[in-house]
C-alpha cells in the first residue's frame, strides 16, 4: 500500500476533464488498495502535500500548469515521486512549437507550419508577413494556440481572409500560435504505455471519426455520440506498424515516461503526420488512452497500477 496524492482540477481550461480523470484514478487506486488523498490543485498544494505525507503523486492534470512541467518541477523540489513524464518532456510536449521543431529536427513527420508570438505582432510587425504565409503553406490552414489541449481555440482558415479572426481566437488562449498545413485524412490517437522494466509499448490505435462535422470540437470530444471512436482503427498491417513506430519514436524523442498519447493525421496519401504529443492524456470514461489500453486487454485498474509502478521504478532508479 502506498499513500498516493491524486493531483486534479487546477486552473486550466481543462479543469473539468481533469476532475473527471482524477476521480476515476482515485477510485482505481482505492480498489488497488492504496491510501488516496485527492487534491484539487491550487496555491495550497505544497502545504497539502506536506501535511498528507504522501509517498507518490499521481498527476491527473491537463493543460497549462499541470501538463507543462510546472507541477513536475515543484514535485522534484519536494523529492516526491510522480507519475508520467518529467519536467523537460512535459515542457516540450505542452508547447506545440517546441514539439514540432524537435520532430522536424529528428526527421519525424509533422505538418509544415509557421508560428507567431503575440509580441511579434505587437512589436515586430508580424502582421505584414501574413501574405507570405499563403505562398509558404497553401490554404486551408489550421490555426491553433501553441499550448492548449482539447481542441480549444483551434480554427480552420480556408482563405487568407479567415486568418486574422482565427489568430485573434488562438491568441486569446496563449502567447504563441501555430499556423499549420491542413492534413485531410484520418484522425488517429496513438497511446504509448511505459513498461516497469524500462521501455514502452504502443497500444492499439484509436481513430476518431467525426459524425457530420469537419472535425470534433471541444464539446463533441466529451459528448458521447458526436464522434465515433474506433479501436483498433481499421488500417492495414503495414500502415498500423508504421503509425505505431512513429508514435514510439516521438515518445522516446521527447523523453516521455509512463504514458503519453500521440495525435496524428494520416493523410489521404497514407503518410502519418504528428500533430502533438500529450504528456498527460485524459483518463475519463470516454478518453482515448484508457480505450486503447482496454483494447489491449489492460483494464483501467491495471492501467493505473502500471502507471504507478513505472513511476515507482523510476524513483528507485534515480534515488
Ligand atoms: N494540421 C491539421 N490538419 C487536419 N486536422 C487538424 C490539424 N491540426 C489539428 N487538427 C484537428 O484538430 C484536432 C485537435 O488538434 P491537436 O493539434 O491535436 O490539438 P489539441 O491539443 O487541441 O488536441 C485534431 O485531432 C484534428 O482533428
Ligand atoms: Mg490533440
PDB file of C-alpha atoms in Angstrom, residues 4-153:
ATOM      1  CA  UNK A   4      -0.885   8.464  -3.157  1.00  0.00           C
ATOM      2  CA  UNK A   5      -1.899  12.084  -3.729  1.00  0.00           C
ATOM      3  CA  UNK A   6      -4.039  12.461  -6.833  1.00  0.00           C
ATOM      4  CA  UNK A   7      -3.472  15.939  -8.270  1.00  0.00           C
ATOM      5  CA  UNK A   8      -6.508  17.093 -10.237  1.00  0.00           C
ATOM      6  CA  UNK A   9      -8.539  20.121 -11.230  1.00  0.00           C
ATOM      7  CA  UNK A  10      -6.263  23.125 -11.252  1.00  0.00           C
ATOM      8  CA  UNK A  11      -6.968  26.361 -13.065  1.00  0.00           C
ATOM      9  CA  UNK A  12      -6.582  25.391 -16.718  1.00  0.00           C
ATOM     10  CA  UNK A  13      -9.437  25.357 -19.224  1.00  0.00           C
ATOM     11  CA  UNK A  14      -9.296  21.584 -18.962  1.00  0.00           C
ATOM     12  CA  UNK A  15     -10.193  21.665 -15.264  1.00  0.00           C
ATOM     13  CA  UNK A  16     -13.418  19.696 -15.703  1.00  0.00           C
ATOM     14  CA  UNK A  17     -11.737  16.971 -17.719  1.00  0.00           C
ATOM     15  CA  UNK A  18      -9.006  16.774 -15.101  1.00  0.00           C
ATOM     16  CA  UNK A  19     -11.539  16.453 -12.270  1.00  0.00           C
ATOM     17  CA  UNK A  20     -13.148  13.568 -14.150  1.00  0.00           C
ATOM     18  CA  UNK A  21      -9.764  11.924 -14.818  1.00  0.00           C
ATOM     19  CA  UNK A  22      -8.764  12.419 -11.176  1.00  0.00           C
ATOM     20  CA  UNK A  23     -11.970  10.961  -9.754  1.00  0.00           C
ATOM     21  CA  UNK A  24     -11.636   7.873 -11.898  1.00  0.00           C
ATOM     22  CA  UNK A  25      -7.987   7.424 -10.931  1.00  0.00           C
ATOM     23  CA  UNK A  26      -8.859   7.811  -7.235  1.00  0.00           C
ATOM     24  CA  UNK A  27     -11.459   5.056  -7.455  1.00  0.00           C
ATOM     25  CA  UNK A  28      -8.996   2.759  -9.198  1.00  0.00           C
ATOM     26  CA  UNK A  29      -6.241   3.449  -6.663  1.00  0.00           C
ATOM     27  CA  UNK A  30      -8.625   2.678  -3.804  1.00  0.00           C
ATOM     28  CA  UNK A  31      -9.645  -0.591  -5.418  1.00  0.00           C
ATOM     29  CA  UNK A  32      -5.936  -1.371  -5.760  1.00  0.00           C
ATOM     30  CA  UNK A  33      -5.603  -0.968  -2.001  1.00  0.00           C
ATOM     31  CA  UNK A  34      -3.749   2.342  -1.854  1.00  0.00           C
ATOM     32  CA  UNK A  35      -4.454   5.164   0.534  1.00  0.00           C
ATOM     33  CA  UNK A  36      -5.707   8.023  -1.621  1.00  0.00           C
ATOM     34  CA  UNK A  37      -5.625  11.759  -0.960  1.00  0.00           C
ATOM     35  CA  UNK A  38      -7.373  13.780  -3.673  1.00  0.00           C
ATOM     36  CA  UNK A  39      -6.005  17.297  -4.076  1.00  0.00           C
ATOM     37  CA  UNK A  40      -7.701  19.956  -6.187  1.00  0.00           C
ATOM     38  CA  UNK A  41      -4.573  21.842  -7.132  1.00  0.00           C
ATOM     39  CA  UNK A  42      -4.282  25.453  -6.003  1.00  0.00           C
ATOM     40  CA  UNK A  43      -1.991  27.756  -4.074  1.00  0.00           C
ATOM     41  CA  UNK A  44      -2.052  25.458  -1.039  1.00  0.00           C
ATOM     42  CA  UNK A  45      -0.669  22.496  -2.996  1.00  0.00           C
ATOM     43  CA  UNK A  46       2.691  22.300  -1.235  1.00  0.00           C
ATOM     44  CA  UNK A  47       1.179  22.601   2.225  1.00  0.00           C
ATOM     45  CA  UNK A  48      -1.378  19.913   1.465  1.00  0.00           C
ATOM     46  CA  UNK A  49       1.255  17.573   0.057  1.00  0.00           C
ATOM     47  CA  UNK A  50       3.433  18.050   3.143  1.00  0.00           C
ATOM     48  CA  UNK A  51       0.512  17.633   5.560  1.00  0.00           C
ATOM     49  CA  UNK A  52      -0.595  14.472   3.812  1.00  0.00           C
ATOM     50  CA  UNK A  53       2.899  12.941   3.943  1.00  0.00           C
ATOM     51  CA  UNK A  54       2.317  11.240   0.597  1.00  0.00           C
ATOM     52  CA  UNK A  55       4.761   8.830  -0.982  1.00  0.00           C
ATOM     53  CA  UNK A  56       3.747   9.420  -4.595  1.00  0.00           C
ATOM     54  CA  UNK A  57       1.795  11.954  -6.638  1.00  0.00           C
ATOM     55  CA  UNK A  58      -0.459  10.753  -9.437  1.00  0.00           C
ATOM     56  CA  UNK A  59      -0.752  13.774 -11.725  1.00  0.00           C
ATOM     57  CA  UNK A  60      -4.160  13.801 -13.386  1.00  0.00           C
ATOM     58  CA  UNK A  61      -3.900  17.435 -14.512  1.00  0.00           C
ATOM     59  CA  UNK A  62      -4.348  18.527 -18.118  1.00  0.00           C
ATOM     60  CA  UNK A  63      -3.355  21.738 -19.833  1.00  0.00           C
ATOM     61  CA  UNK A  64      -1.078  24.579 -18.705  1.00  0.00           C
ATOM     62  CA  UNK A  65       0.091  24.363 -15.100  1.00  0.00           C
ATOM     63  CA  UNK A  66      -0.241  20.606 -14.750  1.00  0.00           C
ATOM     64  CA  UNK A  67       0.994  19.202 -18.005  1.00  0.00           C
ATOM     65  CA  UNK A  68       3.690  21.735 -18.845  1.00  0.00           C
ATOM     66  CA  UNK A  69       6.320  20.834 -16.273  1.00  0.00           C
ATOM     67  CA  UNK A  70       5.318  23.384 -13.599  1.00  0.00           C
ATOM     68  CA  UNK A  71       3.853  20.926 -11.109  1.00  0.00           C
ATOM     69  CA  UNK A  72       6.524  18.376 -12.002  1.00  0.00           C
ATOM     70  CA  UNK A  73       9.202  20.917 -11.106  1.00  0.00           C
ATOM     71  CA  UNK A  74       7.632  21.519  -7.685  1.00  0.00           C
ATOM     72  CA  UNK A  75       7.461  17.796  -7.033  1.00  0.00           C
ATOM     73  CA  UNK A  76      11.148  17.497  -7.945  1.00  0.00           C
ATOM     74  CA  UNK A  77      11.938  20.126  -5.321  1.00  0.00           C
ATOM     75  CA  UNK A  78       9.948  18.147  -2.764  1.00  0.00           C
ATOM     76  CA  UNK A  79      11.646  14.938  -3.977  1.00  0.00           C
ATOM     77  CA  UNK A  80       8.216  13.366  -4.256  1.00  0.00           C
ATOM     78  CA  UNK A  81       7.987  10.694  -6.963  1.00  0.00           C
ATOM     79  CA  UNK A  82       5.246  11.375  -9.518  1.00  0.00           C
ATOM     80  CA  UNK A  83       3.577   9.637 -12.435  1.00  0.00           C
ATOM     81  CA  UNK A  84       4.158  10.420 -16.082  1.00  0.00           C
ATOM     82  CA  UNK A  85       6.858  12.347 -17.851  1.00  0.00           C
ATOM     83  CA  UNK A  86       9.483  14.525 -16.232  1.00  0.00           C
ATOM     84  CA  UNK A  87       9.868  18.300 -16.397  1.00  0.00           C
ATOM     85  CA  UNK A  88      11.710  18.507 -19.701  1.00  0.00           C
ATOM     86  CA  UNK A  89       9.386  16.200 -21.654  1.00  0.00           C
ATOM     87  CA  UNK A  90       6.300  17.929 -20.229  1.00  0.00           C
ATOM     88  CA  UNK A  91       7.632  21.375 -21.078  1.00  0.00           C
ATOM     89  CA  UNK A  92       8.439  20.395 -24.647  1.00  0.00           C
ATOM     90  CA  UNK A  93       5.287  18.374 -25.314  1.00  0.00           C
ATOM     91  CA  UNK A  94       2.953  21.019 -23.959  1.00  0.00           C
ATOM     92  CA  UNK A  95       4.356  23.534 -26.432  1.00  0.00           C
ATOM     93  CA  UNK A  96       3.353  22.526 -29.954  1.00  0.00           C
ATOM     94  CA  UNK A  97       6.072  24.746 -31.449  1.00  0.00           C
ATOM     95  CA  UNK A  98       8.880  23.120 -29.443  1.00  0.00           C
ATOM     96  CA  UNK A  99       7.431  19.689 -30.187  1.00  0.00           C
ATOM     97  CA  UNK A 100       7.254  20.358 -33.916  1.00  0.00           C
ATOM     98  CA  UNK A 101      10.820  21.635 -34.025  1.00  0.00           C
ATOM     99  CA  UNK A 102      12.052  18.554 -32.165  1.00  0.00           C
ATOM    100  CA  UNK A 103      10.122  16.266 -34.521  1.00  0.00           C
ATOM    101  CA  UNK A 104      11.316  18.002 -37.668  1.00  0.00           C
ATOM    102  CA  UNK A 105      14.924  18.090 -36.473  1.00  0.00           C
ATOM    103  CA  UNK A 106      14.749  14.332 -35.868  1.00  0.00           C
ATOM    104  CA  UNK A 107      13.166  13.628 -39.243  1.00  0.00           C
ATOM    105  CA  UNK A 108       9.777  12.619 -37.829  1.00  0.00           C
ATOM    106  CA  UNK A 109       6.773  13.782 -39.886  1.00  0.00           C
ATOM    107  CA  UNK A 110       4.757  16.802 -38.751  1.00  0.00           C
ATOM    108  CA  UNK A 111       2.737  19.161 -40.963  1.00  0.00           C
ATOM    109  CA  UNK A 112       4.618  22.195 -42.226  1.00  0.00           C
ATOM    110  CA  UNK A 113       3.896  25.321 -40.169  1.00  0.00           C
ATOM    111  CA  UNK A 114       4.739  28.850 -39.195  1.00  0.00           C
ATOM    112  CA  UNK A 115       4.488  30.154 -35.640  1.00  0.00           C
ATOM    113  CA  UNK A 116       3.988  33.605 -34.182  1.00  0.00           C
ATOM    114  CA  UNK A 117       4.157  35.117 -30.738  1.00  0.00           C
ATOM    115  CA  UNK A 118       1.839  37.951 -29.766  1.00  0.00           C
ATOM    116  CA  UNK A 119       4.881  40.169 -29.218  1.00  0.00           C
ATOM    117  CA  UNK A 120       5.903  39.571 -32.859  1.00  0.00           C
ATOM    118  CA  UNK A 121       2.549  41.086 -33.788  1.00  0.00           C
ATOM    119  CA  UNK A 122       2.719  43.920 -31.271  1.00  0.00           C
ATOM    120  CA  UNK A 123       6.369  44.864 -31.626  1.00  0.00           C
ATOM    121  CA  UNK A 124       7.774  43.382 -34.827  1.00  0.00           C
ATOM    122  CA  UNK A 125       5.047  43.952 -37.388  1.00  0.00           C
ATOM    123  CA  UNK A 126       4.392  40.244 -37.938  1.00  0.00           C
ATOM    124  CA  UNK A 127       1.012  41.078 -39.492  1.00  0.00           C
ATOM    125  CA  UNK A 128       2.876  42.242 -42.582  1.00  0.00           C
ATOM    126  CA  UNK A 129       4.155  38.721 -43.155  1.00  0.00           C
ATOM    127  CA  UNK A 130       0.675  37.187 -43.447  1.00  0.00           C
ATOM    128  CA  UNK A 131       0.819  37.416 -47.254  1.00  0.00           C
ATOM    129  CA  UNK A 132       3.966  35.340 -47.267  1.00  0.00           C
ATOM    130  CA  UNK A 133       2.221  32.585 -45.348  1.00  0.00           C
ATOM    131  CA  UNK A 134      -0.067  31.944 -48.281  1.00  0.00           C
ATOM    132  CA  UNK A 135       2.916  31.350 -50.545  1.00  0.00           C
ATOM    133  CA  UNK A 136       4.631  29.163 -47.985  1.00  0.00           C
ATOM    134  CA  UNK A 137       1.835  26.888 -46.764  1.00  0.00           C
ATOM    135  CA  UNK A 138      -1.236  26.869 -49.050  1.00  0.00           C
ATOM    136  CA  UNK A 139      -4.760  27.020 -47.666  1.00  0.00           C
ATOM    137  CA  UNK A 140      -6.674  25.732 -45.807  1.00  0.00           C
ATOM    138  CA  UNK A 141      -4.627  26.144 -42.664  1.00  0.00           C
ATOM    139  CA  UNK A 142      -5.279  25.143 -39.101  1.00  0.00           C
ATOM    140  CA  UNK A 143      -4.676  27.944 -36.617  1.00  0.00           C
ATOM    141  CA  UNK A 144      -4.121  26.878 -33.014  1.00  0.00           C
ATOM    142  CA  UNK A 145      -2.710  28.102 -29.717  1.00  0.00           C
ATOM    143  CA  UNK A 146       0.717  26.560 -29.080  1.00  0.00           C
ATOM    144  CA  UNK A 147      -0.146  25.349 -25.629  1.00  0.00           C
ATOM    145  CA  UNK A 148      -3.717  24.235 -25.139  1.00  0.00           C
ATOM    146  CA  UNK A 149      -5.462  20.924 -25.487  1.00  0.00           C
ATOM    147  CA  UNK A 150      -8.912  19.553 -26.208  1.00  0.00           C
ATOM    148  CA  UNK A 151      -9.212  21.471 -29.496  1.00  0.00           C
ATOM    149  CA  UNK A 152      -9.566  24.760 -27.570  1.00  0.00           C
ATOM    150  CA  UNK A 153      -9.010  27.812 -29.740  1.00  0.00           C
TER     151      UNK A 153
END
